[in-house]
mmCIF file of C-alpha atoms in Angstrom:
data_model
loop_
_atom_site.group_PDB
_atom_site.id
_atom_site.type_symbol
_atom_site.label_atom_id
_atom_site.label_comp_id
_atom_site.label_asym_id
_atom_site.label_seq_id
_atom_site.Cartn_x
_atom_site.Cartn_y
_atom_site.Cartn_z
ATOM 1 C CA MET E 1 -0.050 0.140 0.102
ATOM 2 C CA LYS E 2 1.307 3.569 -0.962
ATOM 3 C CA ALA E 3 0.783 6.560 1.029
ATOM 4 C CA ASP E 4 1.716 10.379 0.849
ATOM 5 C CA ARG E 5 2.090 10.430 4.594
ATOM 6 C CA LEU E 6 1.867 8.145 7.475
ATOM 7 C CA LEU E 7 1.383 9.459 11.176
ATOM 8 C CA ILE E 8 2.626 7.071 13.660
ATOM 9 C CA ASP E 9 3.670 7.181 17.634
ATOM 10 C CA CYS E 10 0.237 8.784 18.229
ATOM 11 C CA HIS E 11 -3.163 8.125 19.592
ATOM 12 C CA VAL E 12 -6.239 9.225 17.621
ATOM 13 C CA ALA E 13 -9.529 10.259 18.716
ATOM 14 C CA THR E 14 -11.586 9.489 15.824
ATOM 15 C CA MET E 15 -14.882 10.662 17.040
ATOM 16 C CA THR E 16 -16.737 8.065 15.440
ATOM 17 C CA GLU E 17 -20.062 6.766 17.058
ATOM 18 C CA GLY E 18 -20.728 3.440 18.901
ATOM 19 C CA GLY E 19 -17.187 2.465 20.089
ATOM 20 C CA ALA E 20 -14.746 3.609 22.746
ATOM 21 C CA PRO E 21 -15.271 7.159 24.212
ATOM 22 C CA TYR E 22 -14.051 9.597 21.741
ATOM 23 C CA GLY E 23 -13.695 6.807 19.251
ATOM 24 C CA ALA E 24 -10.167 6.622 20.842
ATOM 25 C CA ILE E 25 -7.354 4.349 19.374
ATOM 26 C CA THR E 26 -4.291 4.242 21.463
ATOM 27 C CA ASP E 27 -0.890 3.690 19.718
ATOM 28 C CA ALA E 28 -2.388 4.117 16.376
ATOM 29 C CA ALA E 29 -1.379 4.913 12.919
ATOM 30 C CA VAL E 30 -2.988 7.278 10.098
ATOM 31 C CA ALA E 31 -2.002 6.695 6.341
ATOM 32 C CA ILE E 32 -3.036 9.401 4.070
ATOM 33 C CA THR E 33 -3.186 9.331 0.321
ATOM 34 C CA ASP E 34 -4.441 12.099 -2.307
ATOM 35 C CA GLY E 35 -5.636 14.423 0.863
ATOM 36 C CA ARG E 36 -7.866 11.556 2.095
ATOM 37 C CA ILE E 37 -7.427 9.029 4.919
ATOM 38 C CA ALA E 38 -6.472 5.703 3.593
ATOM 39 C CA TRP E 39 -5.977 3.810 6.648
ATOM 40 C CA VAL E 40 -6.474 4.494 10.502
ATOM 41 C CA GLY E 41 -6.255 1.842 13.271
ATOM 42 C CA PRO E 42 -3.848 0.429 15.822
ATOM 43 C CA ARG E 43 -0.369 0.388 14.641
ATOM 44 C CA ALA E 44 -0.137 -3.205 15.517
ATOM 45 C CA ASP E 45 -2.404 -3.829 12.743
ATOM 46 C CA LEU E 46 -0.697 -1.487 10.520
ATOM 47 C CA PRO E 47 -0.387 -3.279 6.917
ATOM 48 C CA PRO E 48 2.935 -2.800 4.837
ATOM 49 C CA ILE E 49 2.754 0.823 3.793
ATOM 50 C CA ASP E 50 5.396 2.395 1.335
ATOM 51 C CA ALA E 51 4.832 6.045 2.611
ATOM 52 C CA VAL E 52 6.556 9.068 0.988
ATOM 53 C CA ARG E 53 6.896 10.816 4.389
ATOM 54 C CA THR E 54 6.471 9.429 7.825
ATOM 55 C CA ASP E 55 5.645 11.841 10.831
ATOM 56 C CA ARG E 56 6.366 10.491 14.263
ATOM 57 C CA LEU E 57 4.273 12.453 16.723
ATOM 58 C CA GLU E 58 5.874 11.428 20.026
ATOM 59 C CA GLY E 59 2.923 10.100 21.687
ATOM 60 C CA ARG E 60 0.648 12.972 20.790
ATOM 61 C CA TRP E 61 -3.118 12.993 20.284
ATOM 62 C CA VAL E 62 -4.710 13.410 16.917
ATOM 63 C CA THR E 63 -8.336 14.651 16.406
ATOM 64 C CA PRO E 64 -10.202 15.619 13.472
ATOM 65 C CA GLY E 65 -9.578 19.138 12.511
ATOM 66 C CA LEU E 66 -12.150 21.136 14.635
ATOM 67 C CA ILE E 67 -14.966 22.701 12.890
ATOM 68 C CA ASP E 68 -16.458 26.079 13.771
ATOM 69 C CA CYS E 69 -19.795 25.890 12.117
ATOM 70 C CA HIS E 70 -21.298 29.275 13.191
ATOM 71 C CA THR E 71 -19.304 32.653 12.637
ATOM 72 C CA HIS E 72 -19.630 36.040 11.592
ATOM 73 C CA LEU E 73 -15.886 36.307 10.908
ATOM 74 C CA VAL E 74 -15.984 38.975 8.205
ATOM 75 C CA PHE E 75 -16.927 42.414 9.399
ATOM 76 C CA GLY E 76 -15.745 46.114 9.678
ATOM 77 C CA GLY E 77 -14.781 47.918 12.972
ATOM 78 C CA ASP E 78 -15.660 46.426 16.550
ATOM 79 C CA ARG E 79 -18.376 47.132 19.126
ATOM 80 C CA SER E 80 -16.314 47.433 22.320
ATOM 81 C CA GLY E 81 -18.309 50.619 23.041
ATOM 82 C CA GLU E 82 -21.544 48.538 23.151
ATOM 83 C CA PHE E 83 -19.749 45.862 25.577
ATOM 84 C CA GLU E 84 -19.147 48.881 27.787
ATOM 85 C CA GLN E 85 -22.880 49.976 27.655
ATOM 86 C CA ARG E 86 -24.009 46.371 28.394
ATOM 87 C CA LEU E 87 -21.703 46.410 31.294
ATOM 88 C CA GLY E 88 -23.254 49.756 32.459
ATOM 89 C CA GLY E 89 -26.806 48.026 32.482
ATOM 90 C CA ALA E 90 -28.098 48.397 28.992
ATOM 91 C CA THR E 91 -29.504 45.168 27.307
ATOM 92 C CA TYR E 92 -28.810 44.019 23.948
ATOM 93 C CA GLU E 93 -32.391 44.791 22.932
ATOM 94 C CA GLN E 94 -32.303 48.290 24.276
ATOM 95 C CA ILE E 95 -28.987 48.754 22.106
ATOM 96 C CA ALA E 96 -30.330 47.435 19.015
ATOM 97 C CA ARG E 97 -33.471 49.362 19.202
ATOM 98 C CA ALA E 98 -31.338 52.721 19.648
ATOM 99 C CA GLY E 99 -29.535 52.095 16.555
ATOM 100 C CA GLY E 100 -26.623 49.921 17.809
ATOM 101 C CA GLY E 101 -26.128 46.276 17.466
ATOM 102 C CA ILE E 102 -26.034 44.816 14.069
ATOM 103 C CA VAL E 103 -26.845 48.083 12.372
ATOM 104 C CA SER E 104 -23.826 49.615 13.801
ATOM 105 C CA SER E 105 -21.603 47.085 12.178
ATOM 106 C CA VAL E 106 -23.342 47.672 8.966
ATOM 107 C CA LYS E 107 -22.190 51.257 8.550
ATOM 108 C CA THR E 108 -18.421 50.210 9.343
ATOM 109 C CA THR E 109 -18.490 47.219 7.014
ATOM 110 C CA ARG E 110 -20.150 49.146 4.101
ATOM 111 C CA ALA E 111 -17.343 51.537 4.468
ATOM 112 C CA ALA E 112 -14.523 49.000 4.511
ATOM 113 C CA SER E 113 -12.648 47.716 1.170
ATOM 114 C CA GLU E 114 -12.423 43.981 0.698
ATOM 115 C CA ASP E 115 -8.598 44.063 1.181
ATOM 116 C CA GLU E 116 -9.523 45.602 4.700
ATOM 117 C CA LEU E 117 -12.203 43.019 5.534
ATOM 118 C CA PHE E 118 -10.006 40.209 4.437
ATOM 119 C CA ALA E 119 -7.068 41.565 6.592
ATOM 120 C CA SER E 120 -9.389 42.008 9.765
ATOM 121 C CA ALA E 121 -11.009 38.549 9.264
ATOM 122 C CA MET E 122 -7.451 36.921 8.928
ATOM 123 C CA SER E 123 -6.437 38.322 12.093
ATOM 124 C CA ARG E 124 -9.487 36.552 13.897
ATOM 125 C CA LEU E 125 -8.992 33.348 11.839
ATOM 126 C CA ALA E 126 -5.433 33.123 13.402
ATOM 127 C CA GLY E 127 -7.159 32.470 16.789
ATOM 128 C CA LEU E 128 -9.453 29.943 15.429
ATOM 129 C CA LYS E 129 -6.415 28.153 13.402
ATOM 130 C CA ALA E 130 -4.244 28.227 16.620
ATOM 131 C CA THR E 131 -6.930 26.274 18.557
ATOM 132 C CA GLY E 132 -7.103 23.552 15.896
ATOM 133 C CA VAL E 133 -9.946 24.754 13.477
ATOM 134 C CA THR E 134 -9.555 23.475 9.917
ATOM 135 C CA THR E 135 -13.096 24.352 8.647
ATOM 136 C CA VAL E 136 -14.876 27.531 9.433
ATOM 137 C CA GLU E 137 -18.334 28.645 8.341
ATOM 138 C CA ILE E 138 -18.599 32.494 7.495
ATOM 139 C CA LYS E 139 -22.013 34.254 7.397
ATOM 140 C CA SER E 140 -22.606 37.393 5.549
ATOM 141 C CA GLY E 141 -25.298 39.752 7.125
ATOM 142 C CA TYR E 142 -23.413 43.132 7.910
ATOM 143 C CA GLY E 143 -23.737 44.506 4.442
ATOM 144 C CA LEU E 144 -27.704 44.534 4.186
ATOM 145 C CA ASP E 145 -27.478 45.981 0.715
ATOM 146 C CA ARG E 146 -26.361 44.084 -2.816
ATOM 147 C CA ASP E 147 -22.863 45.444 -2.953
ATOM 148 C CA THR E 148 -21.813 44.714 0.409
ATOM 149 C CA GLU E 149 -23.444 41.313 0.912
ATOM 150 C CA LEU E 150 -21.655 40.338 -2.240
ATOM 151 C CA LYS E 151 -18.492 41.751 -0.913
ATOM 152 C CA MET E 152 -18.515 40.027 2.341
ATOM 153 C CA LEU E 153 -19.187 36.689 0.475
ATOM 154 C CA ARG E 154 -16.390 37.370 -1.829
ATOM 155 C CA VAL E 155 -14.028 38.040 1.006
ATOM 156 C CA ALA E 156 -15.293 34.757 2.785
ATOM 157 C CA ARG E 157 -14.556 32.796 -0.517
ATOM 158 C CA ARG E 158 -10.937 34.337 -0.606
ATOM 159 C CA ILE E 159 -10.274 33.306 2.904
ATOM 160 C CA GLY E 160 -11.153 29.607 1.694
ATOM 161 C CA ARG E 161 -8.459 30.091 -0.987
ATOM 162 C CA GLU E 162 -5.796 31.949 0.903
ATOM 163 C CA GLY E 163 -6.378 31.390 4.403
ATOM 164 C CA GLY E 164 -5.426 27.677 5.246
ATOM 165 C CA VAL E 165 -8.949 26.468 6.111
ATOM 166 C CA ARG E 166 -11.885 25.300 4.442
ATOM 167 C CA VAL E 167 -14.733 27.707 4.275
ATOM 168 C CA ARG E 168 -18.548 27.379 3.862
ATOM 169 C CA THR E 169 -20.195 30.552 3.184
ATOM 170 C CA THR E 170 -23.861 31.450 4.312
ATOM 171 C CA TYR E 171 -25.963 34.273 3.036
ATOM 172 C CA LEU E 172 -27.626 36.011 6.031
ATOM 173 C CA GLY E 173 -29.553 38.814 4.492
ATOM 174 C CA LEU E 174 -32.371 38.622 6.844
ATOM 175 C CA HIS E 175 -30.061 39.614 9.897
ATOM 176 C CA ALA E 176 -31.503 43.106 10.627
ATOM 177 C CA VAL E 177 -33.405 45.863 8.782
ATOM 178 C CA PRO E 178 -30.929 48.375 7.310
ATOM 179 C CA PRO E 179 -31.586 52.026 8.402
ATOM 180 C CA GLU E 180 -32.583 53.109 4.946
ATOM 181 C CA TYR E 181 -35.530 50.676 4.974
ATOM 182 C CA ARG E 182 -36.697 51.353 8.633
ATOM 183 C CA GLU E 183 -39.917 52.750 7.440
ATOM 184 C CA ASP E 184 -40.717 49.999 4.606
ATOM 185 C CA ARG E 185 -39.250 46.672 6.047
ATOM 186 C CA ALA E 186 -41.196 44.868 3.437
ATOM 187 C CA ALA E 187 -39.363 46.283 0.711
ATOM 188 C CA TYR E 188 -36.138 45.348 2.100
ATOM 189 C CA VAL E 189 -37.284 41.658 2.782
ATOM 190 C CA ASP E 190 -38.088 41.945 -0.961
ATOM 191 C CA LEU E 191 -34.689 42.993 -1.708
ATOM 192 C CA ALA E 192 -33.010 40.328 0.305
ATOM 193 C CA ILE E 193 -34.922 37.509 -0.998
ATOM 194 C CA ASP E 194 -35.532 38.437 -4.688
ATOM 195 C CA ASP E 195 -32.494 40.425 -5.452
ATOM 196 C CA ILE E 196 -29.373 39.805 -3.352
ATOM 197 C CA LEU E 197 -29.892 36.049 -2.872
ATOM 198 C CA LEU E 198 -30.262 35.591 -6.406
ATOM 199 C CA ALA E 199 -27.212 37.422 -7.139
ATOM 200 C CA ALA E 200 -25.201 35.670 -4.577
ATOM 201 C CA HIS E 201 -26.324 32.355 -5.918
ATOM 202 C CA SER E 202 -25.702 32.918 -9.429
ATOM 203 C CA GLN E 203 -21.978 34.195 -8.600
ATOM 204 C CA GLY E 204 -21.445 30.934 -6.755
ATOM 205 C CA LEU E 205 -20.993 32.690 -3.555
ATOM 206 C CA VAL E 206 -23.244 30.991 -1.437
ATOM 207 C CA ASP E 207 -23.350 27.404 0.222
ATOM 208 C CA ALA E 208 -26.340 27.975 2.602
ATOM 209 C CA VAL E 209 -28.900 30.580 3.947
ATOM 210 C CA ASP E 210 -29.677 31.821 7.243
ATOM 211 C CA ALA E 211 -31.902 34.235 8.966
ATOM 212 C CA TYR E 212 -32.457 35.908 12.391
ATOM 213 C CA CYS E 213 -35.904 35.015 13.634
ATOM 214 C CA GLU E 214 -36.590 37.106 16.750
ATOM 215 C CA PRO E 215 -39.179 39.912 17.469
ATOM 216 C CA ILE E 216 -36.400 42.357 17.186
ATOM 217 C CA ALA E 217 -35.252 40.905 13.743
ATOM 218 C CA PHE E 218 -37.538 39.047 11.323
ATOM 219 C CA SER E 219 -40.784 37.083 11.715
ATOM 220 C CA THR E 220 -41.409 33.338 10.933
ATOM 221 C CA GLN E 221 -43.343 34.413 7.877
ATOM 222 C CA GLU E 222 -40.667 36.520 6.555
ATOM 223 C CA VAL E 223 -38.173 33.588 7.219
ATOM 224 C CA SER E 224 -40.234 31.175 5.566
ATOM 225 C CA ARG E 225 -40.380 33.377 2.440
ATOM 226 C CA LEU E 226 -36.386 33.383 2.379
ATOM 227 C CA PHE E 227 -36.414 29.533 3.091
ATOM 228 C CA ASP E 228 -38.811 28.775 0.257
ATOM 229 C CA LYS E 229 -36.756 30.519 -1.999
ATOM 230 C CA ALA E 230 -33.441 28.787 -1.076
ATOM 231 C CA ARG E 231 -35.179 25.582 -1.289
ATOM 232 C CA ASP E 232 -35.932 26.524 -5.089
ATOM 233 C CA LEU E 233 -32.615 27.391 -5.658
ATOM 234 C CA GLY E 234 -31.405 23.851 -4.167
ATOM 235 C CA LEU E 235 -29.680 25.547 -1.096
ATOM 236 C CA PRO E 236 -29.794 24.331 2.461
ATOM 237 C CA VAL E 237 -30.795 26.511 5.287
ATOM 238 C CA LYS E 238 -29.881 27.195 9.072
ATOM 239 C CA LEU E 239 -31.672 29.507 11.637
ATOM 240 C CA HIS E 240 -30.663 31.888 14.399
ATOM 241 C CA ALA E 241 -33.491 30.500 16.598
ATOM 242 C CA ASP E 242 -35.069 31.118 20.143
ATOM 243 C CA GLN E 243 -32.018 33.071 21.310
ATOM 244 C CA LEU E 244 -33.885 35.964 23.203
ATOM 245 C CA SER E 245 -37.379 34.602 23.353
ATOM 246 C CA ASN E 246 -39.491 31.749 22.288
ATOM 247 C CA GLY E 247 -40.386 32.836 18.991
ATOM 248 C CA GLY E 248 -41.157 29.218 17.539
ATOM 249 C CA GLY E 249 -37.795 29.204 15.619
ATOM 250 C CA ALA E 250 -37.004 25.578 16.561
ATOM 251 C CA ALA E 251 -40.120 24.172 15.246
ATOM 252 C CA LEU E 252 -39.699 26.492 11.981
ATOM 253 C CA ALA E 253 -36.207 25.224 11.475
ATOM 254 C CA ALA E 254 -37.649 21.877 11.731
ATOM 255 C CA HIS E 255 -40.430 22.559 9.166
ATOM 256 C CA HIS E 256 -37.994 23.635 6.636
ATOM 257 C CA ARG E 257 -35.652 20.888 7.419
ATOM 258 C CA ALA E 258 -32.910 23.251 8.236
ATOM 259 C CA LEU E 259 -29.309 21.875 8.700
ATOM 260 C CA SER E 260 -29.205 23.164 12.175
ATOM 261 C CA ALA E 261 -31.176 25.809 14.580
ATOM 262 C CA ASP E 262 -28.638 28.026 16.316
ATOM 263 C CA HIS E 263 -28.681 29.503 20.019
ATOM 264 C CA ILE E 264 -32.024 27.997 21.081
ATOM 265 C CA GLU E 265 -31.795 29.101 24.561
ATOM 266 C CA HIS E 266 -35.588 29.605 24.921
ATOM 267 C CA ALA E 267 -36.696 26.660 22.682
ATOM 268 C CA THR E 268 -39.567 24.480 24.049
ATOM 269 C CA GLU E 269 -39.816 20.902 24.262
ATOM 270 C CA GLY E 270 -42.171 20.795 21.357
ATOM 271 C CA GLY E 271 -39.553 22.854 19.439
ATOM 272 C CA VAL E 272 -36.923 20.309 20.425
ATOM 273 C CA ALA E 273 -39.088 17.243 19.528
ATOM 274 C CA ALA E 274 -39.813 18.693 16.152
ATOM 275 C CA MET E 275 -36.023 19.177 15.543
ATOM 276 C CA ALA E 276 -35.442 15.543 16.573
ATOM 277 C CA ALA E 277 -38.012 14.307 14.136
ATOM 278 C CA ALA E 278 -36.536 16.445 11.303
ATOM 279 C CA GLY E 279 -32.725 15.713 11.981
ATOM 280 C CA VAL E 280 -31.911 19.418 12.819
ATOM 281 C CA VAL E 281 -28.699 19.819 14.461
ATOM 282 C CA ALA E 282 -28.698 22.084 17.579
ATOM 283 C CA VAL E 283 -25.880 24.531 17.478
ATOM 284 C CA LEU E 284 -24.793 25.817 20.887
ATOM 285 C CA LEU E 285 -23.038 29.185 20.999
ATOM 286 C CA PRO E 286 -21.574 29.714 24.831
ATOM 287 C CA GLY E 287 -19.747 32.968 23.644
ATOM 288 C CA ALA E 288 -22.991 34.782 23.204
ATOM 289 C CA TYR E 289 -24.465 33.352 26.301
ATOM 290 C CA LEU E 290 -21.307 34.439 28.118
ATOM 291 C CA MET E 291 -21.044 37.998 26.934
ATOM 292 C CA LEU E 292 -24.848 38.764 27.134
ATOM 293 C CA ARG E 293 -24.924 37.605 30.747
ATOM 294 C CA GLU E 294 -27.901 35.287 29.896
ATOM 295 C CA THR E 295 -29.432 33.204 32.495
ATOM 296 C CA GLN E 296 -31.431 30.907 30.590
ATOM 297 C CA ALA E 297 -29.348 28.088 28.997
ATOM 298 C CA PRO E 298 -30.102 26.117 25.984
ATOM 299 C CA PRO E 299 -32.199 23.078 27.053
ATOM 300 C CA VAL E 300 -29.405 20.492 27.091
ATOM 301 C CA ASP E 301 -31.547 17.866 29.060
ATOM 302 C CA LEU E 302 -34.451 18.165 26.547
ATOM 303 C CA LEU E 303 -31.932 17.734 23.497
ATOM 304 C CA ARG E 304 -30.439 14.840 25.248
ATOM 305 C CA ARG E 305 -33.740 13.237 26.168
ATOM 306 C CA HIS E 306 -34.737 13.669 22.471
ATOM 307 C CA ALA E 307 -31.483 12.592 20.936
ATOM 308 C CA VAL E 308 -31.204 16.023 19.031
ATOM 309 C CA ARG E 309 -27.395 15.983 17.965
ATOM 310 C CA MET E 310 -25.578 18.893 19.438
ATOM 311 C CA ALA E 311 -22.856 21.035 17.802
ATOM 312 C CA VAL E 312 -20.515 23.789 19.387
ATOM 313 C CA ALA E 313 -19.237 26.963 17.649
ATOM 314 C CA THR E 314 -17.689 30.352 18.610
ATOM 315 C CA ASP E 315 -20.285 32.614 17.034
ATOM 316 C CA CYS E 316 -17.342 34.841 16.557
ATOM 317 C CA ASN E 317 -18.961 38.173 15.799
ATOM 318 C CA PRO E 318 -18.269 42.021 16.698
ATOM 319 C CA GLY E 319 -21.151 42.477 19.289
ATOM 320 C CA THR E 320 -22.015 39.550 21.117
ATOM 321 C CA SER E 321 -19.500 36.951 21.019
ATOM 322 C CA PRO E 322 -16.044 38.366 20.285
ATOM 323 C CA LEU E 323 -14.619 34.886 20.592
ATOM 324 C CA ALA E 324 -11.818 33.698 18.178
ATOM 325 C CA SER E 325 -10.807 30.435 20.246
ATOM 326 C CA MET E 326 -12.283 27.222 19.534
ATOM 327 C CA THR E 327 -10.899 25.459 22.679
ATOM 328 C CA ALA E 328 -12.349 28.231 24.849
ATOM 329 C CA ALA E 329 -15.832 27.632 23.034
ATOM 330 C CA LEU E 330 -15.359 24.117 24.284
ATOM 331 C CA ASN E 331 -14.609 24.901 27.741
ATOM 332 C CA LEU E 332 -17.397 27.406 28.059
ATOM 333 C CA ALA E 333 -19.863 24.742 26.547
ATOM 334 C CA CYS E 334 -18.802 22.453 29.199
ATOM 335 C CA VAL E 335 -18.800 24.900 32.360
ATOM 336 C CA GLN E 336 -21.924 26.974 31.303
ATOM 337 C CA PHE E 337 -24.219 24.423 29.472
ATOM 338 C CA ARG E 338 -22.725 21.259 31.493
ATOM 339 C CA LEU E 339 -21.872 19.386 28.373
ATOM 340 C CA THR E 340 -19.477 16.495 28.869
ATOM 341 C CA PRO E 341 -16.045 16.930 27.409
ATOM 342 C CA GLU E 342 -16.912 14.209 24.823
ATOM 343 C CA GLU E 343 -20.112 15.884 24.035
ATOM 344 C CA ALA E 344 -18.348 19.159 23.584
ATOM 345 C CA LEU E 345 -15.686 17.607 21.304
ATOM 346 C CA VAL E 346 -18.112 15.629 19.204
ATOM 347 C CA GLY E 347 -20.044 18.919 18.874
ATOM 348 C CA ALA E 348 -16.866 20.590 17.288
ATOM 349 C CA THR E 349 -16.007 17.640 15.130
ATOM 350 C CA ARG E 350 -18.563 15.162 13.883
ATOM 351 C CA GLU E 351 -21.922 17.158 14.636
ATOM 352 C CA ALA E 352 -20.351 20.437 13.494
ATOM 353 C CA ALA E 353 -19.809 18.865 10.178
ATOM 354 C CA ARG E 354 -23.346 17.627 10.223
ATOM 355 C CA ALA E 355 -24.450 21.277 10.866
ATOM 356 C CA LEU E 356 -22.741 22.300 7.839
ATOM 357 C CA GLY E 357 -23.841 19.306 5.493
ATOM 358 C CA MET E 358 -20.261 18.002 5.319
ATOM 359 C CA VAL E 359 -20.538 14.773 7.608
ATOM 360 C CA GLN E 360 -19.707 12.561 4.566
ATOM 361 C CA GLN E 361 -16.597 14.444 4.013
ATOM 362 C CA ALA E 362 -15.125 15.733 7.396
ATOM 363 C CA GLY E 363 -15.707 15.584 11.170
ATOM 364 C CA THR E 364 -14.285 12.145 12.143
ATOM 365 C CA VAL E 365 -11.070 10.236 11.253
ATOM 366 C CA GLU E 366 -12.151 7.538 9.027
ATOM 367 C CA THR E 367 -11.074 6.039 5.792
ATOM 368 C CA GLY E 368 -12.206 8.015 2.929
ATOM 369 C CA LYS E 369 -12.643 11.322 4.737
ATOM 370 C CA ALA E 370 -10.469 14.414 4.247
ATOM 371 C CA ALA E 371 -7.323 14.195 6.059
ATOM 372 C CA ASP E 372 -7.933 17.620 7.981
ATOM 373 C CA LEU E 373 -6.476 16.917 11.451
ATOM 374 C CA SER E 374 -5.279 18.481 14.477
ATOM 375 C CA VAL E 375 -2.269 17.265 16.508
ATOM 376 C CA TRP E 376 -2.337 18.167 20.203
ATOM 377 C CA ASP E 377 0.163 18.538 23.372
ATOM 378 C CA VAL E 378 -2.338 16.880 25.590
ATOM 379 C CA SER E 379 -2.599 13.617 27.645
ATOM 380 C CA GLY E 380 -6.120 12.767 26.610
ATOM 381 C CA PRO E 381 -9.075 14.366 24.711
ATOM 382 C CA ALA E 382 -10.667 15.774 27.671
ATOM 383 C CA GLU E 383 -7.759 18.179 28.108
ATOM 384 C CA LEU E 384 -9.085 20.040 25.184
ATOM 385 C CA CYS E 385 -12.180 21.126 27.068
ATOM 386 C CA TYR E 386 -10.408 21.623 30.562
ATOM 387 C CA TRP E 387 -7.829 24.218 29.844
ATOM 388 C CA LEU E 388 -8.768 27.840 29.217
ATOM 389 C CA GLY E 389 -6.276 29.817 27.437
ATOM 390 C CA LYS E 390 -3.375 27.294 27.398
ATOM 391 C CA PRO E 391 -1.738 26.622 23.977
ATOM 392 C CA LEU E 392 -2.502 23.020 23.081
ATOM 393 C CA LEU E 393 -2.145 22.652 19.334
ATOM 394 C CA ASN E 394 1.002 20.985 18.176
ATOM 395 C CA ARG E 395 0.275 21.125 14.282
ATOM 396 C CA ARG E 396 -2.576 20.965 11.871
ATOM 397 C CA TYR E 397 -3.075 19.005 8.555
ATOM 398 C CA LEU E 398 -5.241 20.233 5.718
ATOM 399 C CA GLU E 399 -5.809 17.574 3.217
ATOM 400 C CA GLY E 400 -2.771 15.699 4.484
ATOM 401 C CA TYR E 401 -0.468 18.744 4.258
ATOM 402 C CA PRO E 402 0.765 20.849 7.165
ATOM 403 C CA ALA E 403 -1.284 24.060 7.158
#
């Protein structure tokens, strides 16, 4: 058997289902050919392999490359002033209704050039890569006009070409009503659905479609219109659901068979049951929960009871989750939401891949899947959720090459 690269003297947390915790294989080997995993298993069972290169990992742990399945990585400026306001007692809703929040990022994002947006996004991406991320989802939604939404999506595609990560792009046109449409939101909804989405799709800039369903954002009827159009275009959907209130978002995501419903702090048992029946992944976002000082956590016990799959992501954004560390997100998911370390790590690998529609290509260390791997200086996988701020990554591989 020929291989481009052979990893030995390592332990592998394959994150596959149905076996040992973490899908762990101790004293393992991984063979890589043409950017794919050609063989993985105990080193004692390794067949004869003619490898172009052999990497001895000195007893380190290997996991699938981590997947950040919910980010707003591309934006202009920052909202540290709003951070100060919230610490002074203002709520997220109050800031948004006063013209802050998402709309304040729209102004700075519209004013920034593509190169400026790329450079600032790359600085944040550095934090994700340093914590083992090999795939990142990037949303639009801070443009809210045709030119800027397309600009953001072009930058996201460029990051996928030049940033050393895989990128999945998501069109988030229904994120907020821009100031110029404040008196005619119906016209903006028409624009977002019938103009901007079609342009993004025709230019090959969008992999999925998202919306923000809340009383301060968009209604279930408006979101349904967007999702119906996405379906007509053959695009999968996902939803910011039930973050600040029970607006029926979880059930709406289930009705449209969304890839995921994200946040879901206020989802009811009925909504969770609907998600389970439709196979919708629950994406938990502990960074936003922390920064907004929320007190109602996602209904993790209900998710477990109904066997809803759970993913974990940073929600990296300028206003409510300035979090650019995937291992910090794992720690926060365990501490705040009481996930087990295995649940959290599954949520940043296998289930994050499922939340992006990529579970057949990534998220586990299995024969035939992409050789996107992270190598860690830890004594066991649980350490990835235990440390907060300690550098743990030794190296990353993207399609079998150091990245």
